[in-house]
Coordinates of C-alpha atoms in Angstrom, one line a residue:
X1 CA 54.7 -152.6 9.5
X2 CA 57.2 -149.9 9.6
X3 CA 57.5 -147.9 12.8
X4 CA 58.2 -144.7 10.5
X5 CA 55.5 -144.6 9.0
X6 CA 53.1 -141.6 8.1
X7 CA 50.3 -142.4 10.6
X8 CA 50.1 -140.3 13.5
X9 CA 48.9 -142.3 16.6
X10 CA 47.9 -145.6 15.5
X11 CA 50.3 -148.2 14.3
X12 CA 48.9 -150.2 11.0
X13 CA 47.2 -153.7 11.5
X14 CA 47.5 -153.2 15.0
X15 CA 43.0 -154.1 15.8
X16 CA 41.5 -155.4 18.9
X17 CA 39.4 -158.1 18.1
X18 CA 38.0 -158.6 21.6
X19 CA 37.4 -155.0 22.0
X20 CA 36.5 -154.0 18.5
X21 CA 39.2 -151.0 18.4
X22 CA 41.9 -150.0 16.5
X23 CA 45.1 -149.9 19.2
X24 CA 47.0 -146.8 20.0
X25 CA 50.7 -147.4 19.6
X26 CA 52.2 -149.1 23.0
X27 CA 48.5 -150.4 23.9
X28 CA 47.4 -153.8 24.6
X29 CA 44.2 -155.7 25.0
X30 CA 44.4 -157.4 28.6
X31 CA 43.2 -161.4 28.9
X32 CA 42.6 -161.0 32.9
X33 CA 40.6 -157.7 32.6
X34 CA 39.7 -158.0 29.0
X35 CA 39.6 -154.4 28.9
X36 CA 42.5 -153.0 25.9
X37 CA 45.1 -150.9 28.4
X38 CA 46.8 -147.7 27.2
X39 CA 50.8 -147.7 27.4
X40 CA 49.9 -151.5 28.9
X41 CA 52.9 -152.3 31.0
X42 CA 51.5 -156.0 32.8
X43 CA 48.8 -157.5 34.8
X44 CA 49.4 -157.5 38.8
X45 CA 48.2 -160.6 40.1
X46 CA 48.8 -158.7 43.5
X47 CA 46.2 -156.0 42.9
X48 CA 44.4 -158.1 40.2
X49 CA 44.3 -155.1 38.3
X50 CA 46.8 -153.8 34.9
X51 CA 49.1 -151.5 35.3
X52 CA 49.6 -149.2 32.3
X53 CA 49.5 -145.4 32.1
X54 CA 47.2 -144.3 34.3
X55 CA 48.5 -146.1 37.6
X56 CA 52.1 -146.6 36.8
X57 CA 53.2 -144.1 39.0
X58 CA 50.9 -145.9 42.0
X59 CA 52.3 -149.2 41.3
X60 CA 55.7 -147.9 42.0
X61 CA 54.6 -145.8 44.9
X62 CA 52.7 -149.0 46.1
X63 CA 56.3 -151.1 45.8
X64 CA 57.8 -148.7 47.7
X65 CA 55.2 -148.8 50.5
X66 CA 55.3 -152.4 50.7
X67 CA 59.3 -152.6 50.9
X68 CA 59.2 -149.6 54.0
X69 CA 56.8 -152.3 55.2
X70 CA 58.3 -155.0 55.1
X71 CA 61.9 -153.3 56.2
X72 CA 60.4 -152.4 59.2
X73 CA 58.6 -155.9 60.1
X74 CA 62.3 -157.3 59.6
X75 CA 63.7 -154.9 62.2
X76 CA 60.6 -155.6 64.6
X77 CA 60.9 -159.4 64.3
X78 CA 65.4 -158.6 64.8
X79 CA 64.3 -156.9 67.5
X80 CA 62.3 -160.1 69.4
X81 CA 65.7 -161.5 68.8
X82 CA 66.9 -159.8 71.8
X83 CA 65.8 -162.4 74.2
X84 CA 68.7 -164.6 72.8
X85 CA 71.2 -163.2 75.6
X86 CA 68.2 -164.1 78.5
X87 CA 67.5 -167.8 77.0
X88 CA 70.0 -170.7 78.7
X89 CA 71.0 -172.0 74.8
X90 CA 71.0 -171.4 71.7
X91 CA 69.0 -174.8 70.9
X92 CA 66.1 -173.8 73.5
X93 CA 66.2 -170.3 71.9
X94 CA 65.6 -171.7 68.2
X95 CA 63.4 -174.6 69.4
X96 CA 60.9 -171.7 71.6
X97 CA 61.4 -168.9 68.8
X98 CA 61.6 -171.2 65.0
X99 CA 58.6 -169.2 64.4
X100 CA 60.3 -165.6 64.2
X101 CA 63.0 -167.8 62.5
X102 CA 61.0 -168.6 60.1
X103 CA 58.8 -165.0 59.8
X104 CA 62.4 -163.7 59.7
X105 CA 63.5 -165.8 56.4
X106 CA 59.9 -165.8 54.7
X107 CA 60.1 -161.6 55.4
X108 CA 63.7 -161.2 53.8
X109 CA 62.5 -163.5 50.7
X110 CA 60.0 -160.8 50.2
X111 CA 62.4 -157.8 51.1
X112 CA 64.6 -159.2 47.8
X113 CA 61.9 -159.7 46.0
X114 CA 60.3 -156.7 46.1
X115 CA 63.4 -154.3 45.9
X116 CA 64.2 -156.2 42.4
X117 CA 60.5 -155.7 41.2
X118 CA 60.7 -152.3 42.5
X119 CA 64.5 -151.0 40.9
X120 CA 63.2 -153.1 38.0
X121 CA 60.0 -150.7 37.7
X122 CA 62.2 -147.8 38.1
X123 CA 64.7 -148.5 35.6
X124 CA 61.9 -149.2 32.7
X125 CA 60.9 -145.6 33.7
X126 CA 64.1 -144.4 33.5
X127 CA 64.1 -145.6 30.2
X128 CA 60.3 -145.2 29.4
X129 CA 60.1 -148.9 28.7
X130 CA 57.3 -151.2 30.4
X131 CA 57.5 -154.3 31.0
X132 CA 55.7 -155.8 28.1
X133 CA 58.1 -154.0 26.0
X134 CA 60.7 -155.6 27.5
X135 CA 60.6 -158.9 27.5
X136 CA 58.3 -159.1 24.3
X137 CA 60.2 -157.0 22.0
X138 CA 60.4 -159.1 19.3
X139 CA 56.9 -160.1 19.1
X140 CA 55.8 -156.2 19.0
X141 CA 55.1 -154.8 15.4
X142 CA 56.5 -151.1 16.1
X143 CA 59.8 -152.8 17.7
X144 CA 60.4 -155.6 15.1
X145 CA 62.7 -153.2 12.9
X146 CA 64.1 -151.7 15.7
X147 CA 67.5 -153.0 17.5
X148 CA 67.6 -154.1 20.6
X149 CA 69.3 -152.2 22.8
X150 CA 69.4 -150.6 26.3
X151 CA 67.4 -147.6 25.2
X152 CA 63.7 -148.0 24.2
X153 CA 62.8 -146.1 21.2
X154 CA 60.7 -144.0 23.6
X155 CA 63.6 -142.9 25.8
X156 CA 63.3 -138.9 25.9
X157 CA 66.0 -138.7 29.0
X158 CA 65.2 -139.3 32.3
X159 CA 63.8 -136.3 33.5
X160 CA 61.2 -136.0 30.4
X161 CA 60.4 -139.6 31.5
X162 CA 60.5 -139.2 34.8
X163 CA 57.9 -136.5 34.4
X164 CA 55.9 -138.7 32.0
X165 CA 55.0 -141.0 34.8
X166 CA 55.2 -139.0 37.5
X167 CA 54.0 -135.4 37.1
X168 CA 51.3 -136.2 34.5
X169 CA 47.9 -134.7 34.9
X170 CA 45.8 -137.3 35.5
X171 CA 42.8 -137.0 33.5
X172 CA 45.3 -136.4 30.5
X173 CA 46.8 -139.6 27.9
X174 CA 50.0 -139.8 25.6
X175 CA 49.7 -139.9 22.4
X176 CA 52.7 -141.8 21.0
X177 CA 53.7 -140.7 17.9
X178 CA 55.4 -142.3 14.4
X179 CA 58.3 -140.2 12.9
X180 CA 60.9 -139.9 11.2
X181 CA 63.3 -139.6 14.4
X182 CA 62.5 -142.8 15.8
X183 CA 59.1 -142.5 18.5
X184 CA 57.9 -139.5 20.3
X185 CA 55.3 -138.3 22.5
X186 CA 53.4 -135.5 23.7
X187 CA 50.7 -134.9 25.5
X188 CA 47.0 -134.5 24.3

């Protein structure tokens, strides 16, 4: 159960007993896909599909997509909001229009909630963190004997793990390593 010790790129005791495998480190067997998920980061109920190493990068440029979206269905639905000057009161403006009201409230709810899931995404990047990591630390047998702190054991700066998500060849995995410095990776 130490994360220092002499195995390479598989962390002791860590099995899959639904997949019959021995895990990589930072991999996770998936209960919705029941598939085990290398460098697992969560399961999108949006996509109905995991996001781990292989799509991180189009998860994030997906978030993105969808907040350019929705931006610009805000501004369309301001601009409706025009007719305000034309319409005799603001109580017959409201009472004709509560439905752009209304698209206008239920499209900023998702504006704010997708920017947060989106600068959220980014910073565990930044950090080369997922999500898992994060808010199950203490339950993961490589971070146990870590301490928690803003940097992941991972972290290799953010341009190395920038490019770790983002300029990867595709057909390509990490292998996580064990030393003596902490965790490292390199590429396969």
């Amino acid at each position: 159960d130490n994360p220092e010790s002499s195995d390479f790129s598989f962390f002791e005791g860590r099995y899959c007993i639904q997949c019959q495998l021995d895990l990589a480190l930072r991999a996770k067997h998936c209960d919705f896909c029941n598939v085990c998920i290398s460098t697992f980061d969560h399961h999108c109920t949006w996509t109905d599909n995991c996001v781990g190493e292989k799509n991180k990068a189009i998860f994030v440029f997906y978030l993105l997509i969808q907040f350019v979206y929705l931006a610009y269905s805000l501004y369309i639905i301001l601009g409706s909001f025009d007719k305000i000057e034309n319409s005799s009161s603001l109580h017959s403006f409201i009472f004709k229009e509560i439905h752009l009201l209304f698209l206008c409230i239920i499209n900023m709810l998702f504006i704010v909630f997708v920017w947060t899931l989106f600068k959220f995404q980014v910073s565990l990047i930044i950090n080369n963190q997922t999500t898992w990591e994060n808010y199950c630390w203490h339950k993961i047998p490589y971070y146990v004997k870590t301490t928690r702190s803003i940097k992941s054991p991972f972290d290799k700066g953010i341009v190395q793990n920038l490019s770790y998500v983002f300029c990867k060849k595709s057909n390509s995995f990490i292998v996580w390593k064990s030393e003596v410095d902490l965790l490292s990776f390199k590429d396969k």
